[in-house]
XYZ file of C-alpha atoms in Angstrom:
591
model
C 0.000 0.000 0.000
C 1.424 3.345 -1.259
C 2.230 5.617 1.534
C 3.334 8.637 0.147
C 5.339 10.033 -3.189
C 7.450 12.923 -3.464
C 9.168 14.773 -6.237
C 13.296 15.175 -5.955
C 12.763 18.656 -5.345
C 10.255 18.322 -2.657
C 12.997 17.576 0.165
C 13.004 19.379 3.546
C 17.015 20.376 4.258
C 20.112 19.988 1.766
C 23.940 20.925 2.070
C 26.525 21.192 0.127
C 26.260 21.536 -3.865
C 22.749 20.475 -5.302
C 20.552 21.882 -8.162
C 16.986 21.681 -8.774
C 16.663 20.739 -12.773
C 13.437 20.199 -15.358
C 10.900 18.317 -14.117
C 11.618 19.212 -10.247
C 14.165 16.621 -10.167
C 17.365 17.353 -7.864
C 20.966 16.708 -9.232
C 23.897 16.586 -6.355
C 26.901 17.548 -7.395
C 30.867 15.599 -6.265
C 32.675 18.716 -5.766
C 31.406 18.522 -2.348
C 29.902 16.054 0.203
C 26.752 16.728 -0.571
C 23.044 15.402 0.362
C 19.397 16.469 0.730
C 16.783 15.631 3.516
C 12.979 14.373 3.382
C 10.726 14.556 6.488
C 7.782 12.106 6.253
C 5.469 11.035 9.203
C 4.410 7.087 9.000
C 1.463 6.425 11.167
C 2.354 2.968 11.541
C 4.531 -0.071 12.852
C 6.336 -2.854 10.539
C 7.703 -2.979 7.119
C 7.963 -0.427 4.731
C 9.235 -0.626 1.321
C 11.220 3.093 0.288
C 11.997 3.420 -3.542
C 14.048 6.261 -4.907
C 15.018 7.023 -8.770
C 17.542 8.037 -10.109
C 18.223 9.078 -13.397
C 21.762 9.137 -15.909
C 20.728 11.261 -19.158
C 22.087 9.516 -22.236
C 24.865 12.322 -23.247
C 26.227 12.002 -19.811
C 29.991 9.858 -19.666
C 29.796 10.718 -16.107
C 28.884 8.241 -13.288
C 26.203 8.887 -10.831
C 25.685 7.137 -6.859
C 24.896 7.591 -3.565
C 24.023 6.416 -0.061
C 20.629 6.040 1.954
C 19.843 6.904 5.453
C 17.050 6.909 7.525
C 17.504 8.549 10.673
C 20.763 9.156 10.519
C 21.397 5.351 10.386
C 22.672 3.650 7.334
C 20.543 1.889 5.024
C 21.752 0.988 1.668
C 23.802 1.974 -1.764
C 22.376 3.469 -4.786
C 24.564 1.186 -7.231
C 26.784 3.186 -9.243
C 25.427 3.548 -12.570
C 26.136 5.540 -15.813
C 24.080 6.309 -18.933
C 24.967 3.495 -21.384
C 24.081 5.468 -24.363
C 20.816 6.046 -23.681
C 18.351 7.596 -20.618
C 19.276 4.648 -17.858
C 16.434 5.350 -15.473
C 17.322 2.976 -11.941
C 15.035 2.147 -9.428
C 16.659 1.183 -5.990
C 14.575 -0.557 -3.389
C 14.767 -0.718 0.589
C 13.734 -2.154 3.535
C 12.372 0.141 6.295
C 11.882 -1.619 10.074
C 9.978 0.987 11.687
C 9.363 0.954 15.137
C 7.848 3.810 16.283
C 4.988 6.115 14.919
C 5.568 9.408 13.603
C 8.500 11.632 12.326
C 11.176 10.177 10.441
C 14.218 11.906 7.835
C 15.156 10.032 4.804
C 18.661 11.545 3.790
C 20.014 10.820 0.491
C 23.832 11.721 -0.001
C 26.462 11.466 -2.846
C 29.191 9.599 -1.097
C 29.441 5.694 -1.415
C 32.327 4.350 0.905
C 34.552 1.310 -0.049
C 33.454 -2.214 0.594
C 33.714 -3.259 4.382
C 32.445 0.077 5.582
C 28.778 -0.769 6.110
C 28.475 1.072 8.909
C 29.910 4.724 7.244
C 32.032 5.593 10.089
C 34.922 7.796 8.741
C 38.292 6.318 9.292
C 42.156 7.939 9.415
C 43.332 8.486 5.582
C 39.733 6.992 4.477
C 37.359 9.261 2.121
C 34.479 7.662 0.490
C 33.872 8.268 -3.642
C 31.669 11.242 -4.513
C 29.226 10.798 -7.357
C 26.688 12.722 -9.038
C 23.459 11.988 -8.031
C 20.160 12.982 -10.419
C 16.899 12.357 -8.021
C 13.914 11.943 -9.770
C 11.654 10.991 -6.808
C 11.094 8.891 -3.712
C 7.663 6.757 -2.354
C 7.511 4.652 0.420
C 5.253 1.920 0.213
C 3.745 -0.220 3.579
C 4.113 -4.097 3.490
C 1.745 -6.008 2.826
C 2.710 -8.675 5.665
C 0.520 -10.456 8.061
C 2.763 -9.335 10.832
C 2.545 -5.367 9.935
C -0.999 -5.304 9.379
C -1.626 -7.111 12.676
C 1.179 -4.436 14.050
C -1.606 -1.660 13.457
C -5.162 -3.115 13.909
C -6.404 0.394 14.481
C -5.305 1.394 11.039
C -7.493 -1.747 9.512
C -10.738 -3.446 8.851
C -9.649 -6.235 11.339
C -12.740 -6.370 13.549
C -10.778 -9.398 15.922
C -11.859 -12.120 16.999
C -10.319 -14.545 19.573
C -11.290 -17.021 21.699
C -15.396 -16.483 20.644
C -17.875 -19.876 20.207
C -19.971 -20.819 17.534
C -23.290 -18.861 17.809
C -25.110 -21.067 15.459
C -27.875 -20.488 12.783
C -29.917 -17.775 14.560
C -33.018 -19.454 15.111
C -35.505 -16.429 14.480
C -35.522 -16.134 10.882
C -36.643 -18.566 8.056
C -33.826 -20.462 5.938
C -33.889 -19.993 2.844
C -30.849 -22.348 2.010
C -27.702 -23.389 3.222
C -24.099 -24.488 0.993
C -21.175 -26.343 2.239
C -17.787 -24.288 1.681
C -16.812 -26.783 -1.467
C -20.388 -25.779 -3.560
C -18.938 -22.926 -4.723
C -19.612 -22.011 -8.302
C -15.947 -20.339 -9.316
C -12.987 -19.278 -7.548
C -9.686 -17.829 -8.352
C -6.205 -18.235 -6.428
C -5.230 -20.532 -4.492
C -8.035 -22.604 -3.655
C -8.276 -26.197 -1.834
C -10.646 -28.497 -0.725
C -10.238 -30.148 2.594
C -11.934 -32.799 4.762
C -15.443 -32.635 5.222
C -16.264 -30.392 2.614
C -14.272 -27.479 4.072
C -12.618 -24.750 1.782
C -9.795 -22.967 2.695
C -7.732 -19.820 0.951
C -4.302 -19.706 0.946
C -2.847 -16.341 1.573
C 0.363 -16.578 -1.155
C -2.160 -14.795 -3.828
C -5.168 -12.329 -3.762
C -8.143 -16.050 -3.768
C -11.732 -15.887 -3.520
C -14.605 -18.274 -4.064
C -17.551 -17.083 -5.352
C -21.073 -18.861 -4.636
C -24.350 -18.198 -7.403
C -27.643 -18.086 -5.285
C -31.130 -18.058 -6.201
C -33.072 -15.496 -4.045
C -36.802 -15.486 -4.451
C -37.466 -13.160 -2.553
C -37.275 -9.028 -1.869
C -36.148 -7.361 1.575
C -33.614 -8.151 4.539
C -32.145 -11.267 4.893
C -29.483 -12.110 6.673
C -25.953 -14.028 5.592
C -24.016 -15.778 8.196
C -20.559 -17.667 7.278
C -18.975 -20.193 9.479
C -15.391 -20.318 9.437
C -12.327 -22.819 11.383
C -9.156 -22.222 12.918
C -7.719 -25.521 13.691
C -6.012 -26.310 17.260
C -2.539 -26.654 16.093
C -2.500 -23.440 13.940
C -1.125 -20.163 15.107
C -1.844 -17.883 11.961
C -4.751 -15.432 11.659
C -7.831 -15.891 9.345
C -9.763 -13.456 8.093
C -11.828 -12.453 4.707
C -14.278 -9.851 3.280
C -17.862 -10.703 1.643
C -19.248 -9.013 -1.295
C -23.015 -9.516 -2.675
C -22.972 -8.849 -6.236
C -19.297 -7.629 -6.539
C -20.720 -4.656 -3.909
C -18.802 -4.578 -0.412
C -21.145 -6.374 2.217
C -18.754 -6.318 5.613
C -15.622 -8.066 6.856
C -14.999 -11.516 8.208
C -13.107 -10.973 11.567
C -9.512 -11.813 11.836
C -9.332 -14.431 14.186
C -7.181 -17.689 15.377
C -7.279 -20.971 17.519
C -6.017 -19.905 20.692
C -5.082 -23.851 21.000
C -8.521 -25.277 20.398
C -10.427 -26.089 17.671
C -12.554 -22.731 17.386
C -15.603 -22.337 14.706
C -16.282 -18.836 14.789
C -20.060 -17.199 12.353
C -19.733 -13.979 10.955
C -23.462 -12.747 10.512
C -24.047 -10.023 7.871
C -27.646 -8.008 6.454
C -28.371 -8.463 2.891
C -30.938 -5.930 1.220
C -32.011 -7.556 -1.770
C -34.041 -5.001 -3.895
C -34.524 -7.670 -6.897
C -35.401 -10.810 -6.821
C -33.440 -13.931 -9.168
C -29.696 -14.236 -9.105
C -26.806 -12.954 -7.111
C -23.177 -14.006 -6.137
C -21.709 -14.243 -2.816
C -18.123 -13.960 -3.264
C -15.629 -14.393 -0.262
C -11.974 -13.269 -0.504
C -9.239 -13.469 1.832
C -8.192 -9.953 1.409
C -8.243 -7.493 4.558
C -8.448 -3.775 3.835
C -7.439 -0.117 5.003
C -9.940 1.284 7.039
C -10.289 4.406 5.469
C -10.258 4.017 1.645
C -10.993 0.334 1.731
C -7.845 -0.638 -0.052
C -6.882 -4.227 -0.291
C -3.407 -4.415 2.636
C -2.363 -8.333 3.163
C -4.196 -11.238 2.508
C -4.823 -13.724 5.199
C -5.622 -17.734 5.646
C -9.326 -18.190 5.521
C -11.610 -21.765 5.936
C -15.021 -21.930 5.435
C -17.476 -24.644 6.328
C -20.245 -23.230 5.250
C -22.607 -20.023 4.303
C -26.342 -19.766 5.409
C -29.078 -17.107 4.590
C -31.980 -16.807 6.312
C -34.971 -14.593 5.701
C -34.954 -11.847 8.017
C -38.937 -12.376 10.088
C -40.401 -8.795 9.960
C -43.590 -7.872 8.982
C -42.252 -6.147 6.552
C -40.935 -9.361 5.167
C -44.298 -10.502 4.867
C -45.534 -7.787 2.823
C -42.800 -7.795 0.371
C -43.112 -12.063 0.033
C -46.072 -13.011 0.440
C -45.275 -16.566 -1.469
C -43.135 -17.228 0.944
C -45.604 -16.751 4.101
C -48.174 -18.915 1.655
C -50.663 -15.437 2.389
C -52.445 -13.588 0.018
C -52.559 -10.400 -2.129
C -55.524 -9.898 -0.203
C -54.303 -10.434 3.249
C -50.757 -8.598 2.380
C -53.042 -5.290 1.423
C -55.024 -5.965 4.225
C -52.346 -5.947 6.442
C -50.714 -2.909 5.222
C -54.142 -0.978 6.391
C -54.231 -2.674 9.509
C -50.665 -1.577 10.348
C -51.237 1.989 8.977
C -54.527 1.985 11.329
C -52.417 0.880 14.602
C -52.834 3.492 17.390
C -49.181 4.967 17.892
C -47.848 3.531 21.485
C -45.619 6.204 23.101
C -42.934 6.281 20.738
C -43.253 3.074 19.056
C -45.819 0.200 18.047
C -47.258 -2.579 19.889
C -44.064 -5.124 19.150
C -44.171 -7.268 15.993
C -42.585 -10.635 17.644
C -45.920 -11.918 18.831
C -48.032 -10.609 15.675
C -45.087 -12.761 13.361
C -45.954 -15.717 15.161
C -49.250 -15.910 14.475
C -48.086 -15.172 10.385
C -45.530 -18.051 10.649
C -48.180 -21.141 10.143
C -45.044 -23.621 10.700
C -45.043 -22.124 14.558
C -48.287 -24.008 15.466
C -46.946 -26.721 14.252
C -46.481 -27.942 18.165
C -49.949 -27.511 18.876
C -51.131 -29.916 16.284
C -48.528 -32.814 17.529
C -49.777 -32.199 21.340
C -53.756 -31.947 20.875
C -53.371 -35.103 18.942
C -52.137 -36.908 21.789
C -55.635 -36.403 23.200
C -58.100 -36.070 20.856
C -57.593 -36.113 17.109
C -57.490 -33.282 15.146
C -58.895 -34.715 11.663
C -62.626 -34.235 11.278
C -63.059 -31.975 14.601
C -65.053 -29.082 15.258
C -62.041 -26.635 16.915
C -62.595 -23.088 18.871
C -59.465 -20.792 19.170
C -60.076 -17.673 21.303
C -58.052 -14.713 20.833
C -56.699 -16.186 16.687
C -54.266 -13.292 15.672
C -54.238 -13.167 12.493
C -55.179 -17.002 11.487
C -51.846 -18.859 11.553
C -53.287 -21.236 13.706
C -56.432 -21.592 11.767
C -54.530 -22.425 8.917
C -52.457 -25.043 10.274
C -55.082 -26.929 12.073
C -57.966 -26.640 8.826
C -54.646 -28.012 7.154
C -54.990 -31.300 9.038
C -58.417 -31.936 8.575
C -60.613 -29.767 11.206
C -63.250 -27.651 10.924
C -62.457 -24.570 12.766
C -63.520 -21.298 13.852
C -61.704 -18.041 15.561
C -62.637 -15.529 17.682
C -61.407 -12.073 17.999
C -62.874 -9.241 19.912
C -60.764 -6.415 17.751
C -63.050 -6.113 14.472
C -59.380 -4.711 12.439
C -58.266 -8.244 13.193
C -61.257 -10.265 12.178
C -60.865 -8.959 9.188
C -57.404 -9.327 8.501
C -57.784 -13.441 9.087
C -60.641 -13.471 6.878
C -58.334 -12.116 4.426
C -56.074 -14.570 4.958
C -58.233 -17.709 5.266
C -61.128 -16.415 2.672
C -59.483 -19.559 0.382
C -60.001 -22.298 2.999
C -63.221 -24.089 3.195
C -63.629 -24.948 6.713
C -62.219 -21.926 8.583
C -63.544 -18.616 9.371
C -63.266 -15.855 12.328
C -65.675 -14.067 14.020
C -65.925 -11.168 16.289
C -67.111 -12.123 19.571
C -66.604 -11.388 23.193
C -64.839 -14.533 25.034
C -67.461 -14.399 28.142
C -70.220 -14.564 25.568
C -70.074 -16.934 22.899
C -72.346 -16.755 20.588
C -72.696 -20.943 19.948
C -75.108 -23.272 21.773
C -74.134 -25.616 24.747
C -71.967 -28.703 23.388
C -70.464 -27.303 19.759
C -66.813 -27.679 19.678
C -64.373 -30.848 20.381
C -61.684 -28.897 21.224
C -61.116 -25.213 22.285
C -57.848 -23.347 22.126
C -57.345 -20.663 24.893
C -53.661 -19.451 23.931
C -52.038 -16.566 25.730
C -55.610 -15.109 26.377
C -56.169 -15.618 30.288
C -53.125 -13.638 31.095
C -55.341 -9.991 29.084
C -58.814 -10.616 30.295
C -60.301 -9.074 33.814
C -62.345 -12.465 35.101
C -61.014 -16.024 33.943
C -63.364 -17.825 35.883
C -66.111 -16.413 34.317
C -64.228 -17.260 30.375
C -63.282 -20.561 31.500
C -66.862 -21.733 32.565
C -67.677 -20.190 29.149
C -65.167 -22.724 27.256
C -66.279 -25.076 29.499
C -70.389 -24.838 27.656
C -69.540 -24.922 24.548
C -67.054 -27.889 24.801
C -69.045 -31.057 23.610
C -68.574 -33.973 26.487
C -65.369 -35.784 26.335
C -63.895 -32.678 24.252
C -60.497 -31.093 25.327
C -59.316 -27.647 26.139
C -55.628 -26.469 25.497
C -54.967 -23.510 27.963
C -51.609 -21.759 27.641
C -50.314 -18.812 29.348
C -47.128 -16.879 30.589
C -45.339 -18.682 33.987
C -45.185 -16.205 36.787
C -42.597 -18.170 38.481
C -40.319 -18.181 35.176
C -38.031 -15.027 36.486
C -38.396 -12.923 33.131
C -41.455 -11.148 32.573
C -42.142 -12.192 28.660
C -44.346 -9.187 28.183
C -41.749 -6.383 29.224
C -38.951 -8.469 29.250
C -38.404 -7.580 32.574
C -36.463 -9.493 35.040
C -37.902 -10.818 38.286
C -40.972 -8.636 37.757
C -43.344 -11.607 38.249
C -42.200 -11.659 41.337
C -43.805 -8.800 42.823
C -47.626 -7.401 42.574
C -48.674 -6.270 38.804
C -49.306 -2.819 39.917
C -46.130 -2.435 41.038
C -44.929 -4.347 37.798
C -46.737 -2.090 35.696
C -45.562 1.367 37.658
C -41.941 0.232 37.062
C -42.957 -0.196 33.162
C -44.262 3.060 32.923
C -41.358 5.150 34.661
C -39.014 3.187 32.192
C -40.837 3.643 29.423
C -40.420 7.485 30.286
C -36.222 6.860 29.960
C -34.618 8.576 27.017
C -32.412 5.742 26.611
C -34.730 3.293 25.703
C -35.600 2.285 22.230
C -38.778 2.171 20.526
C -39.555 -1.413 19.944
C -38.740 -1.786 24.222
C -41.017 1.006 24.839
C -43.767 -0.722 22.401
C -43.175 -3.995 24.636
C -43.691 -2.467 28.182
C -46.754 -0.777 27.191
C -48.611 -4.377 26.742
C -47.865 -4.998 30.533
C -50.535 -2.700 30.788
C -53.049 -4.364 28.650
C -52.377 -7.347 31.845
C -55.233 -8.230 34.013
C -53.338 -10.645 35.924
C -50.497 -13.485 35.631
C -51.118 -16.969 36.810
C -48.551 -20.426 37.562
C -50.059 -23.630 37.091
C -50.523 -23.970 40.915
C -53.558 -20.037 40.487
C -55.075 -22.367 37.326
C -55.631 -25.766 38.665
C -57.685 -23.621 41.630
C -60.003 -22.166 38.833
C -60.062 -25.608 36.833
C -60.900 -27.630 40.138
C -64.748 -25.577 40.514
C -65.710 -27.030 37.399
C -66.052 -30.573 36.204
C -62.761 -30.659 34.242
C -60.104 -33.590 34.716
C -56.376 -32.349 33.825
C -54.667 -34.789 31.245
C -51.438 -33.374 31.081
C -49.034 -30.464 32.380
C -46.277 -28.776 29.946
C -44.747 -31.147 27.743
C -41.577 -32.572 28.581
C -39.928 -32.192 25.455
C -40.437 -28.986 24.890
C -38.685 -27.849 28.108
C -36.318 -30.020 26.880
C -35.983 -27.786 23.504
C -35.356 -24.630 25.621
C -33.191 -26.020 28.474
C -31.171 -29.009 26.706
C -28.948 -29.804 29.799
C -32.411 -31.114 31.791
C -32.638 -34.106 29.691
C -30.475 -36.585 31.873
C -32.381 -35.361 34.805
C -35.054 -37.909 36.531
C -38.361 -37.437 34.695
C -40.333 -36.131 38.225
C -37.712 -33.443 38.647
C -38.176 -32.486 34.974
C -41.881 -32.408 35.389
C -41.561 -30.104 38.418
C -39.141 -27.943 36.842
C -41.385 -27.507 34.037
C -43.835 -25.817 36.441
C -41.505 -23.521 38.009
C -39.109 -22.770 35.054
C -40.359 -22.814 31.980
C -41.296 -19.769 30.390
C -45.022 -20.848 29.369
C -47.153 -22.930 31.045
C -49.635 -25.536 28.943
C -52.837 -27.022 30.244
C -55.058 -30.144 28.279
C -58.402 -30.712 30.405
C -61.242 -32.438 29.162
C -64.618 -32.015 29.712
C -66.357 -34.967 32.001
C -70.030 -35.627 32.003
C -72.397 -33.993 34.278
């Protein structure tokens, strides 16, 4: 990387005999010792390359030298040379060590001791040779070493990383594919294949591997690369992405530290058109300021992922892709446009994309069909969203119907399910439901109890319209998990909601936090109350109700792996105090 240039003329401090000729080149002449001086400043540690030319003019018999020093401290010999007939132009070449940051003088003098004087230190009776000297110009150029560039990481792209694990394929966003390092579709450089599919770029030429993608889709998504240092190497690794030949970010330098260490480098992609693109990798590492290419490093990669980034937003721009239609995406958009402003941000989209994403209720289908089964039942959901569920349950063979009390929201789902035969929402109030005394098989009560000001009363209401023998699936937040899932506030379930909810509102007040926070505290105050199993089972006991099971094992299992050696009574009792949601199945006995 070029560091500076300078003109023959542009020197700081000369002595003796020197001229400034055409082209602001400087001539010394040998009647006299004579040199000239360049100041530069070099901002950084390691290896620097300093060229100088010289110049002999072809009608010139006469020879020309000289000697380099940097800092008063010898460096090397401009080799005697003469014009040969013609213009002999000569670039010499040295190598700078530079330790320290700042100031430096380059001094460039006529005189050229004899052989075994490297050192220039004037002896008794010894005078060195004086030479013309005809400077066109100097440049000093930084190495391009490994070693320098990790000399000056504040000077680089070189976002470091040492010692950090494997974070995995975030799980909150919807894969769109995934390619093994080797299913790359060209490279150039040094490129080779290694065990397990691995790829890895050597650093002895400028490599990259470049892999074509098919992206049907519009909007964020997110790439995430997983690289390998292996235990028994000590060199750095490192890369940069680009999407379409554009930059996209930098993989971060990093090494073993004497382990094997897999390290994922996540990056946002904004795809505007939807088709074709190439990912390309390259093990280059560049300046931080103009993005210039500086060293190349070692890089392996296992593998790239990209996963669709799950926004509403998302869903609007690919619809396909949520299997929702026109409808239901214009719909939407007037829904969201109609949402009452909450301080300074929305209600928060997490909950609202989980009733979108149809493959979420997928867990409810497995569980109620433990029970009862789902194929050729009449179902009941209180409180539907926006008809996920519906979808996936008319999907296995039910006949069902949704309730909503906001009237926006009924017909959003409508929207949405208009194309399914045996599924439809109406707006209804939970404590009054408008169907006769025996009607559904099964009733869904999801995340409902928690927002409504008498559960007794709603639960004897399920409990009519529940044909004999049918089931209910109640599910709600666990007070005695310590996180309030509402607010995200921790050990707020353990003290009264009033207090809870006085606490939300003074922080929502706080400059410093963000929007989407602020959006998620407000809902604490749309809470009427927050129940454990142990509050529940007191309202399910007054009515004739028989509990068939408590929280599914393997589901606590899914969020806390490290409980599945445990005995399975412990793991049942932790799932009542620890999980973070709590899931009921009754069924209605006889009177």
């Amino acid at each position: 990387m070029k560091i500076l240039s300078l003109l023959g003329s542009q020197y700081s401090n000369s002595s003796g005999n020197s001229e400034t000729q055409e082209h602001d080149w400087v001539i010394l002449h040998p009647d006299q010792k004579t040199s000239v001086s360049y100041d530069v400043s070099l901002d950084m540690i390691g290896v620097y390359r300093l060229q100088i030319k010289t110049l002999a003019g072809s009608e010139e018999t006469i020879k020309f030298g000289g000697s380099v020093y940097f800092d008063n401290i010898f460096v090397g010999d401009i080799a005697v040379h003469s014009s040969k007939g013609t213009n002999n132009m000569l670039e010499s070449e040295f190598k700078l060590n530079i330790k320290n940051r700042g100031n430096h003088t380059i001094k460039i003098s006529n005189d050229i001791y004899e052989r075994g004087w490297p050192l220039r230190k004037k002896k008794s009776g010894i005078e060195p040779h004086r030479f013309h000297l005809r400077i066109m110009g100097l440049s000093i150029d930084f190495d391009m070493g490994i070693k320098s560039v990790l000399d000056n990481r504040e000077m680089f792209v070189l976002h470091e990383i040492s010692g950090r694990k494997d974070i995995g394929v975030i799980p909150n966003g919807k894969k769109i594919f995934s390619l093994e390092g080797s299913q790359y579709s060209d490279c150039s450089g040094n490129v080779e294949i290694q065990e397990q599919n691995w790829l890895i770029l050597h650093p002895d030429q400028k490599t990259s591997v470049s892999y074509d993608v098919s992206l049907d889709m519009i909007g964020a998504c997110r790439l995430q690369i997983k690289t390998i240092a292996g235990s028994e190497e000590n060199i750095p690794f490192g890369g940069t992405i680009y999407l379409d030949n554009n930059l996209v970010g930098d993989i971060g330098v990093h090494w073993s530290n004497n382990i094997t260490s897999i390290f994922t480098s996540e990056f946002i992609l904004d795809i505007n058109t939807k088709g074709k693109h190439t990912i390309k990798i390259s093990n280059e590492v560049r300046e931080k300021n103009s993005g210039k290419e500086l060293c190349r490093l070692h890089l392996r990669i296992m593998g790239i992922f990209v996963l669709l980034d799950t926004g509403i937003k998302s869903v609007i721009d690919n619809p396909e892709m949520y299997g929702v239609t026109g409808d239901f995406v214009e719909t939407l958009e007037n829904y969201l446009s109609g949402l009452k402003e909450v301080g300074d941000g929305r209600l928060y989209e997490n909950s609202f994309m989980a009733q979108i994403n149809v493959d979420h209720f997928k867990i409810y289908v497995d569980y109620i069909n433990k029970f009862k089964t789902i194929h050729g039942s009449t179902i009941l959901e209180l409180g539907c969203g926006s008809g996920g569920s519906l979808s996936q349950l008319e999907s296995h063979g039910a006949r069902v119907t949704g309730i909503e009390i906001d009237p926006s929201l009924v017909k959003l789902t409508n929207s949405r399910i208009k194309t399914l035969k045996n599924a439809y929402c109406v707006q209804a109030d939970g404590f009054y439901l408008p169907f006769p005394d025996g009607t559904f098989d099964i009733c869904i009560f999801s995340h409902v109890l928690e927002h409504v000001p008498d559960p007794h009363k709603m639960v004897e209401e399920i409990h009519r319209v529940l044909k004999v023998g049918g089931i209910a699936l109640i599910e709600f937040p666990n007070r005695l998990y310590p996180i309030e899932l509402h607010g995200n506030l921790v050990l707020m379930p353990y003290v009264p909601l009033k207090i809870a909810k006085l606490y939300a509102t003074i922080l929502r007040s706080m400059w410093f936090i963000s929007d989407e926070y602020k959006s998620r505290l407000y809902v604490m105050h749309l809470l009427k109350g927050e129940y454990s199993y142990f509050s529940v089972k007191k309202i399910l006991n007054n009515l004739p109700f028989t509990i068939c099971d408590i929280n599914p094992i393997d589901r606590l299992i899914l969020e806390m792996p490290k409980l599945k050696k445990y005995p399975y009574r412990l793991k049942r009792l932790l799932s009542l105090l620890i999980s973070r949601n709590i899931t009921i199945i009754v069924r209605k006995e006889g009177n």
